[in-house]
Short mmCIF file of C-alpha atoms in Angstrom, two decimals:
data_model
loop_
_atom_site.label_atom_id
_atom_site.label_comp_id
_atom_site.label_asym_id
_atom_site.label_seq_id
_atom_site.Cartn_x
_atom_site.Cartn_y
_atom_site.Cartn_z
CA UNK A 1 -25.97 4.97 -85.57
CA UNK A 2 -23.06 5.68 -83.22
CA UNK A 3 -23.26 2.19 -81.80
CA UNK A 4 -23.22 0.71 -85.25
CA UNK A 5 -20.12 2.72 -86.11
CA UNK A 6 -18.36 1.43 -82.99
CA UNK A 7 -19.26 -2.15 -83.91
CA UNK A 8 -17.98 -1.69 -87.43
CA UNK A 9 -14.71 -0.26 -86.08
CA UNK A 10 -14.18 -3.29 -83.79
CA UNK A 11 -15.01 -5.68 -86.65
CA UNK A 12 -12.58 -3.82 -88.83
CA UNK A 13 -9.86 -4.01 -86.20
CA UNK A 14 -10.35 -7.75 -85.93
CA UNK A 15 -10.42 -8.06 -89.71
CA UNK A 16 -7.05 -6.34 -90.18
CA UNK A 17 -5.43 -8.13 -87.19
CA UNK A 18 -2.53 -10.34 -88.15
CA UNK A 19 -3.11 -14.06 -88.09
CA UNK A 20 -2.18 -15.63 -84.70
CA UNK A 21 -2.27 -12.30 -82.75
CA UNK A 22 -3.78 -12.39 -79.17
CA UNK A 23 -7.35 -11.14 -78.71
CA UNK A 24 -8.09 -7.57 -77.64
CA UNK A 25 -9.23 -8.71 -74.14
CA UNK A 26 -5.81 -10.24 -73.39
CA UNK A 27 -4.11 -7.05 -74.50
CA UNK A 28 -6.28 -4.94 -72.15
CA UNK A 29 -5.61 -7.32 -69.24
CA UNK A 30 -1.87 -7.08 -69.77
CA UNK A 31 -2.08 -3.27 -69.92
CA UNK A 32 -4.00 -3.07 -66.62
CA UNK A 33 -1.39 -5.27 -64.94
CA UNK A 34 1.37 -2.99 -66.19
CA UNK A 35 -0.45 0.09 -64.87
CA UNK A 36 -0.96 -1.53 -61.45
CA UNK A 37 2.72 -2.46 -61.27
CA UNK A 38 3.70 1.11 -62.06
CA UNK A 39 1.37 2.45 -59.38
CA UNK A 40 2.74 0.03 -56.80
CA UNK A 41 6.30 1.02 -57.63
CA UNK A 42 5.38 4.69 -57.19
CA UNK A 43 3.81 4.00 -53.77
CA UNK A 44 6.89 2.30 -52.33
CA UNK A 45 7.93 4.04 -49.07
CA UNK A 46 10.10 7.05 -49.73
CA UNK A 47 10.57 10.47 -48.17
CA UNK A 48 7.48 12.51 -48.96
CA UNK A 49 5.25 9.69 -50.16
CA UNK A 50 2.61 10.32 -47.44
CA UNK A 51 2.19 13.81 -48.85
CA UNK A 52 1.69 12.27 -52.29
CA UNK A 53 -1.06 10.13 -50.80
CA UNK A 54 -2.88 13.25 -49.61
CA UNK A 55 -1.56 13.62 -46.04
CA UNK A 56 -0.36 17.22 -46.25
CA UNK A 57 -0.27 19.01 -42.89
CA UNK A 58 1.74 22.03 -44.00
CA UNK A 59 4.24 22.83 -41.26
CA UNK A 60 4.18 22.32 -37.51
CA UNK A 61 4.34 19.40 -35.05
CA UNK A 62 2.24 17.06 -37.21
CA UNK A 63 4.35 17.68 -40.32
CA UNK A 64 7.55 17.17 -38.31
CA UNK A 65 6.29 13.84 -36.96
CA UNK A 66 5.27 12.76 -40.48
CA UNK A 67 8.79 13.55 -41.69
CA UNK A 68 10.26 11.58 -38.76
CA UNK A 69 8.05 8.55 -39.41
CA UNK A 70 9.03 8.45 -43.07
CA UNK A 71 12.75 8.57 -42.24
CA UNK A 72 12.46 5.72 -39.73
CA UNK A 73 10.36 3.66 -42.16
CA UNK A 74 12.64 4.22 -45.15
CA UNK A 75 16.09 4.00 -43.55
CA UNK A 76 15.43 1.28 -40.97
CA UNK A 77 12.95 -0.66 -43.15
CA UNK A 78 10.87 -1.57 -40.12
CA UNK A 79 7.20 -2.63 -40.11
CA UNK A 80 4.65 -0.01 -39.21
CA UNK A 81 4.20 -1.08 -35.58
CA UNK A 82 7.97 -0.82 -34.99
CA UNK A 83 8.13 2.48 -36.88
CA UNK A 84 5.52 4.03 -34.58
CA UNK A 85 7.24 2.64 -31.47
CA UNK A 86 10.74 3.81 -32.45
CA UNK A 87 9.57 7.30 -33.36
CA UNK A 88 7.69 7.68 -30.07
CA UNK A 89 10.71 6.44 -28.09
CA UNK A 90 13.03 8.88 -29.88
CA UNK A 91 10.77 11.83 -29.08
CA UNK A 92 10.54 10.80 -25.41
CA UNK A 93 14.33 10.62 -25.17
CA UNK A 94 14.69 14.09 -26.68
CA UNK A 95 12.19 15.56 -24.20
CA UNK A 96 13.64 13.67 -21.22
CA UNK A 97 15.69 16.67 -20.09
CA UNK A 98 12.46 18.65 -19.53
CA UNK A 99 11.24 16.02 -17.08
CA UNK A 100 14.58 16.06 -15.24
CA UNK A 101 14.25 19.78 -14.52
CA UNK A 102 10.61 19.49 -13.45
CA UNK A 103 11.31 16.51 -11.15
CA UNK A 104 14.24 18.27 -9.47
CA UNK A 105 12.16 21.40 -8.95
CA UNK A 106 9.24 19.39 -7.49
CA UNK A 107 11.55 17.73 -4.94
CA UNK A 108 13.02 21.08 -3.87
CA UNK A 109 9.55 22.56 -3.55
CA UNK A 110 8.46 19.65 -1.38
CA UNK A 111 11.49 20.25 0.86
CA UNK A 112 10.35 23.76 1.82
CA UNK A 113 6.60 23.14 1.64
CA UNK A 114 5.97 23.29 5.45
CA UNK A 115 7.81 26.59 5.70
CA UNK A 116 5.98 27.99 2.66
CA UNK A 117 2.64 26.82 4.07
CA UNK A 118 3.30 28.71 7.31
CA UNK A 119 4.27 31.89 5.44
CA UNK A 120 1.19 31.67 3.22
CA UNK A 121 -1.02 31.27 6.28
CA UNK A 122 0.40 34.44 7.80
CA UNK A 123 0.15 36.17 4.42
CA UNK A 124 -3.55 35.35 4.24
CA UNK A 125 -4.03 36.72 7.73
CA UNK A 126 -2.26 39.93 6.70
CA UNK A 127 -4.49 40.20 3.63
CA UNK A 128 -7.58 39.71 5.75
CA UNK A 129 -6.53 42.59 8.02
CA UNK A 130 -5.19 44.64 5.05
CA UNK A 131 -1.80 44.95 6.68
CA UNK A 132 0.30 46.03 3.71
CA UNK A 133 3.59 46.03 5.62
CA UNK A 134 3.22 42.38 6.65
CA UNK A 135 2.06 41.40 3.17
CA UNK A 136 5.20 42.86 1.61
CA UNK A 137 7.35 41.22 4.28
CA UNK A 138 5.84 37.75 3.88
CA UNK A 139 6.03 37.92 0.08
CA UNK A 140 9.72 38.80 0.39
CA UNK A 141 10.22 35.88 2.80
CA UNK A 142 8.58 33.49 0.35
CA UNK A 143 10.80 34.64 -2.50
CA UNK A 144 13.85 34.31 -0.26
CA UNK A 145 12.93 30.74 0.69
CA UNK A 146 12.45 29.83 -2.98
CA UNK A 147 15.83 31.37 -3.84
CA UNK A 148 17.63 29.53 -1.02
CA UNK A 149 16.05 26.20 -1.97
CA UNK A 150 16.70 26.72 -5.69
CA UNK A 151 13.00 26.54 -6.60
CA UNK A 152 11.95 28.00 -9.96
CA UNK A 153 8.20 27.77 -10.51
CA UNK A 154 8.44 27.96 -14.31
CA UNK A 155 10.19 24.57 -14.36
CA UNK A 156 6.96 22.90 -13.26
CA UNK A 157 5.46 23.69 -16.67
CA UNK A 158 8.31 22.23 -18.76
CA UNK A 159 6.62 18.83 -19.35
CA UNK A 160 3.63 20.62 -20.89
CA UNK A 161 5.81 21.48 -23.90
CA UNK A 162 5.33 17.90 -25.16
CA UNK A 163 1.57 18.34 -25.58
CA UNK A 164 1.80 19.80 -29.13
CA UNK A 165 3.85 16.78 -30.22
CA UNK A 166 1.41 14.39 -28.53
CA UNK A 167 -1.53 15.98 -30.32
CA UNK A 168 0.42 15.94 -33.59
CA UNK A 169 1.10 12.21 -33.26
CA UNK A 170 -2.58 11.57 -32.51
CA UNK A 171 -3.67 13.60 -35.54
CA UNK A 172 -1.16 11.95 -37.89
CA UNK A 173 -1.86 8.38 -36.78
CA UNK A 174 -5.62 8.85 -36.98
CA UNK A 175 -5.45 10.17 -40.56
CA UNK A 176 -3.04 7.41 -41.56
CA UNK A 177 -5.53 4.79 -40.37
CA UNK A 178 -8.49 6.53 -41.98
CA UNK A 179 -6.83 6.80 -45.43
CA UNK A 180 -5.39 4.10 -44.99
CA UNK A 181 -1.67 4.28 -45.80
CA UNK A 182 -0.58 1.23 -47.86
CA UNK A 183 0.89 -1.48 -45.66
CA UNK A 184 -0.80 -0.27 -42.48
CA UNK A 185 -3.45 -2.99 -42.75
CA UNK A 186 -0.74 -5.67 -42.48
CA UNK A 187 1.80 -3.74 -40.40
CA UNK A 188 0.76 -4.97 -36.97
CA UNK A 189 2.17 -7.65 -34.71
CA UNK A 190 0.93 -10.41 -32.38
CA UNK A 191 -2.86 -10.33 -32.08
CA UNK A 192 -3.38 -6.95 -33.81
CA UNK A 193 -2.10 -7.48 -37.35
CA UNK A 194 -4.36 -4.84 -38.91
CA UNK A 195 -3.55 -1.36 -37.57
CA UNK A 196 -6.48 0.30 -39.37
CA UNK A 197 -9.13 -1.41 -37.20
CA UNK A 198 -9.50 -1.66 -33.43
CA UNK A 199 -7.89 -4.31 -31.28
CA UNK A 200 -10.21 -7.36 -31.51
CA UNK A 201 -9.54 -8.34 -27.88
CA UNK A 202 -9.44 -4.77 -26.40
CA UNK A 203 -6.12 -5.55 -24.71
CA UNK A 204 -4.35 -2.38 -25.82
CA UNK A 205 -6.94 -0.07 -24.18
CA UNK A 206 -6.76 -2.18 -21.00
CA UNK A 207 -2.96 -1.86 -20.97
CA UNK A 208 -3.28 1.91 -21.32
CA UNK A 209 -5.77 2.20 -18.46
CA UNK A 210 -3.75 -0.04 -16.14
CA UNK A 211 -0.47 1.77 -16.76
CA UNK A 212 -2.21 5.13 -16.25
CA UNK A 213 -3.45 3.98 -12.84
CA UNK A 214 0.00 2.82 -11.69
CA UNK A 215 1.67 5.85 -13.25
CA UNK A 216 -0.36 8.16 -11.02
CA UNK A 217 0.33 5.97 -8.00
CA UNK A 218 4.10 6.14 -8.58
CA UNK A 219 3.98 9.87 -9.39
CA UNK A 220 2.62 10.59 -5.92
CA UNK A 221 5.89 9.25 -4.49
CA UNK A 222 8.00 11.64 -6.58
CA UNK A 223 6.09 14.72 -5.41
CA UNK A 224 4.54 15.37 -8.79
CA UNK A 225 0.97 15.76 -7.48
CA UNK A 226 1.55 17.00 -3.94
CA UNK A 227 -0.20 20.30 -4.63
CA UNK A 228 -3.31 18.56 -5.95
CA UNK A 229 -6.52 19.09 -3.94
CA UNK A 230 -7.76 16.11 -1.99
CA UNK A 231 -10.99 15.89 -3.98
CA UNK A 232 -9.05 15.56 -7.26
CA UNK A 233 -6.97 12.56 -6.13
CA UNK A 234 -9.66 9.86 -6.68
CA UNK A 235 -10.55 11.43 -10.03
CA UNK A 236 -7.02 11.03 -11.36
CA UNK A 237 -6.49 7.66 -9.69
CA UNK A 238 -9.68 5.87 -10.69
CA UNK A 239 -11.88 7.91 -13.05
CA UNK A 240 -9.17 8.94 -15.54
CA UNK A 241 -7.89 5.37 -16.23
CA UNK A 242 -11.44 4.06 -16.67
CA UNK A 243 -12.47 6.90 -19.00
CA UNK A 244 -9.31 6.57 -21.10
CA UNK A 245 -9.95 2.84 -21.52
CA UNK A 246 -13.56 3.36 -22.59
CA UNK A 247 -12.74 6.14 -25.05
CA UNK A 248 -10.09 4.02 -26.78
CA UNK A 249 -12.09 0.81 -27.22
CA UNK A 250 -12.97 1.36 -30.90
CA UNK A 251 -10.06 3.48 -32.06
CA UNK A 252 -7.78 2.11 -34.80
CA UNK A 253 -5.11 -0.23 -33.44
CA UNK A 254 -2.41 2.21 -34.58
CA UNK A 255 -3.76 4.81 -32.14
CA UNK A 256 -4.27 2.24 -29.40
CA UNK A 257 -0.71 1.02 -29.83
CA UNK A 258 0.65 4.57 -29.64
CA UNK A 259 -1.19 5.36 -26.42
CA UNK A 260 -0.29 2.03 -24.79
CA UNK A 261 3.40 2.41 -25.69
CA UNK A 262 3.48 6.01 -24.45
CA UNK A 263 1.88 4.99 -21.15
CA UNK A 264 4.45 2.24 -20.63
CA UNK A 265 7.31 4.65 -21.33
CA UNK A 266 5.87 7.22 -18.91
CA UNK A 267 5.42 4.60 -16.18
CA UNK A 268 9.02 3.41 -16.63
CA UNK A 269 10.33 6.97 -16.52
CA UNK A 270 8.34 7.80 -13.39
CA UNK A 271 9.56 4.65 -11.64
CA UNK A 272 13.19 5.48 -12.47
CA UNK A 273 12.74 8.88 -10.84
CA UNK A 274 11.89 7.12 -7.57
CA UNK A 275 15.23 5.27 -7.44
CA UNK A 276 17.86 7.07 -5.32
CA UNK A 277 20.81 5.92 -7.46
CA UNK A 278 19.10 7.18 -10.62
CA UNK A 279 18.44 10.57 -9.04
CA UNK A 280 22.07 10.82 -7.92
CA UNK A 281 23.20 9.92 -11.42
CA UNK A 282 21.18 12.78 -12.94
CA UNK A 283 21.91 15.13 -9.99
CA UNK A 284 18.24 15.39 -9.05
CA UNK A 285 17.39 16.57 -5.53
CA UNK A 286 16.69 13.56 -3.24
CA UNK A 287 13.14 12.59 -2.33
CA UNK A 288 11.86 13.24 1.21
CA UNK A 289 11.18 10.25 3.45
CA UNK A 290 7.54 9.18 3.60
CA UNK A 291 7.40 9.08 7.41
CA UNK A 292 9.41 10.92 10.05
CA UNK A 293 9.34 9.93 13.74
CA UNK A 294 10.83 13.22 14.95
CA UNK A 295 8.97 16.49 15.22
CA UNK A 296 10.59 18.13 12.22
CA UNK A 297 10.23 17.93 8.49
CA UNK A 298 13.33 16.51 6.77
CA UNK A 299 13.72 16.62 3.02
CA UNK A 300 17.00 15.62 1.42
CA UNK A 301 19.70 17.67 3.12
CA UNK A 302 17.41 20.47 4.32
CA UNK A 303 16.01 20.38 7.84
CA UNK A 304 13.17 22.74 8.68
CA UNK A 305 12.08 22.66 12.34
CA UNK A 306 8.34 22.85 12.75
CA UNK A 307 8.11 23.40 16.49
CA UNK A 308 9.20 27.00 16.18
CA UNK A 309 6.38 27.75 13.78
CA UNK A 310 3.48 26.05 15.50
CA UNK A 311 1.10 28.26 17.44
CA UNK A 312 -1.42 27.07 20.02
CA UNK A 313 -4.99 27.35 18.89
CA UNK A 314 -7.13 29.77 20.81
CA UNK A 315 -10.17 28.21 22.49
CA UNK A 316 -13.42 29.03 20.79
CA UNK A 317 -15.76 31.34 22.66
CA UNK A 318 -19.10 29.87 23.65
CA UNK A 319 -22.06 30.76 21.51
CA UNK A 320 -23.94 33.84 22.70
CA UNK A 321 -26.89 35.87 21.60
CA UNK A 322 -26.73 39.30 20.01
CA UNK A 323 -27.00 41.15 23.34
CA UNK A 324 -24.42 38.89 24.98
CA UNK A 325 -21.90 39.45 22.17
CA UNK A 326 -22.37 43.23 22.34
CA UNK A 327 -21.91 43.19 26.13
CA UNK A 328 -18.75 41.08 25.84
CA UNK A 329 -17.23 43.41 23.24
CA UNK A 330 -17.98 46.44 25.44
CA UNK A 331 -16.39 44.82 28.51
CA UNK A 332 -13.35 43.85 26.46
CA UNK A 333 -13.01 47.42 25.17
CA UNK A 334 -13.14 48.82 28.73
CA UNK A 335 -10.58 46.33 30.00
CA UNK A 336 -8.15 46.95 27.16
CA UNK A 337 -8.30 50.73 27.44
CA UNK A 338 -8.08 50.81 31.23
CA UNK A 339 -4.71 52.23 32.31
CA UNK A 340 -2.34 49.95 34.17
CA UNK A 341 -1.69 51.16 37.80
CA UNK A 342 2.06 50.52 37.51
CA UNK A 343 3.19 51.65 34.06
CA UNK A 344 0.53 54.09 33.01
CA UNK A 345 -0.12 52.18 29.75
CA UNK A 346 -3.41 50.64 28.79
CA UNK A 347 -3.81 46.89 28.53
CA UNK A 348 -4.26 47.26 24.77
CA UNK A 349 -0.87 48.97 24.50
CA UNK A 350 0.77 46.31 26.65
CA UNK A 351 -0.79 43.56 24.52
CA UNK A 352 0.36 45.31 21.33
CA UNK A 353 3.91 45.57 22.66
CA UNK A 354 3.84 41.90 23.63
CA UNK A 355 2.61 40.90 20.16
CA UNK A 356 5.38 42.97 18.61
CA UNK A 357 8.02 41.26 20.75
CA UNK A 358 6.66 37.84 19.83
CA UNK A 359 6.59 38.78 16.17
CA UNK A 360 10.15 40.07 16.31
CA UNK A 361 11.28 36.86 18.01
CA UNK A 362 9.68 34.81 15.24
CA UNK A 363 11.36 36.95 12.60
CA UNK A 364 14.77 36.42 14.22
CA UNK A 365 14.14 32.67 14.33
CA UNK A 366 13.15 32.64 10.66
CA UNK A 367 16.27 34.59 9.72
CA UNK A 368 18.38 32.03 11.54
CA UNK A 369 16.57 29.19 9.77
CA UNK A 370 17.09 30.79 6.35
CA UNK A 371 20.79 31.31 7.11
CA UNK A 372 21.08 27.68 8.22
CA UNK A 373 19.35 26.51 5.03
CA UNK A 374 21.75 28.59 2.95
CA UNK A 375 24.72 26.97 4.67
CA UNK A 376 23.24 23.51 4.13
CA UNK A 377 22.58 24.29 0.47
CA UNK A 378 26.17 25.40 -0.05
CA UNK A 379 27.43 22.21 1.60
CA UNK A 380 25.10 20.19 -0.64
CA UNK A 381 26.36 21.98 -3.76
CA UNK A 382 29.97 21.32 -2.76
CA UNK A 383 29.20 17.61 -2.35
CA UNK A 384 27.68 17.50 -5.83
#
């Protein structure tokens, strides 16, 4: 009965329609076109339109990057690939000062590394023998060397402040491609026109992996990974680029483009830090030479002699059995505690006095070296 009523209503509407009026189907088609036009006009890029599409990240790094992307897109009227590239470049320029401080600190740390290595070796020996006086002394020496060289360990962690922004960009771009944001499917360039699907030729992941490999190779020259263990070097040099390439193969092209562009910017920045004129321009401590024919370690304007700190290695005792080792220790104890016929002191006391004199001589030499480094640092600061 309801269906019959609906049919009667339609027949009645057609019966009372004016002569020459368009059919109902044409009217509905025109109305749908008007509604689509209104929707398209509402989805034109404007500040806050991503939030209207459902991309609401509250507040934080991701929301800040979303706000930045919208401003670049609206005010510069660039396509999506250029919008992502410009925003990433702007963020890298803002954070560039953090890398300047970390690079300068790494070069200064490399300049005093041989001296610090020697102090740490003696500090470990003092810890093994539980000599608290020497431990306090060597810790004070290490702090003094850092102060003279201008090394501040907290500066090494400055580049890590960009990680929240990097994760925020990854999170935002991934959700934009998954939605997708209108225009992102035609906002690419060259061979990747659609940024919501992966690169059809996998060139962007290959670019990222290649630049990562060369970035690590160049970073070794700037002293950025000098403290890395030897076993970790091949992992960062070979495994990390390969794994990053494989992980990115089927990501959306927007993400692949972001990672490839970031890798190229990082490689360029790292290469610039290896140029002497660029380091002088930014007042960054000079890099040490890769090879040195003389028997001392030169870094920049600091010269740290190594001959005064080298000690001859004691020959290893031949392997003995349990009884032989006990007999040797007993003979050594008798010899050390046997009084000297001339001075009345035991050999152990004479050896202890000799060790003290040698230790005091080394301390005087180190004090002279620290004073010389301080004078060189002041001369270097005056030149700057």
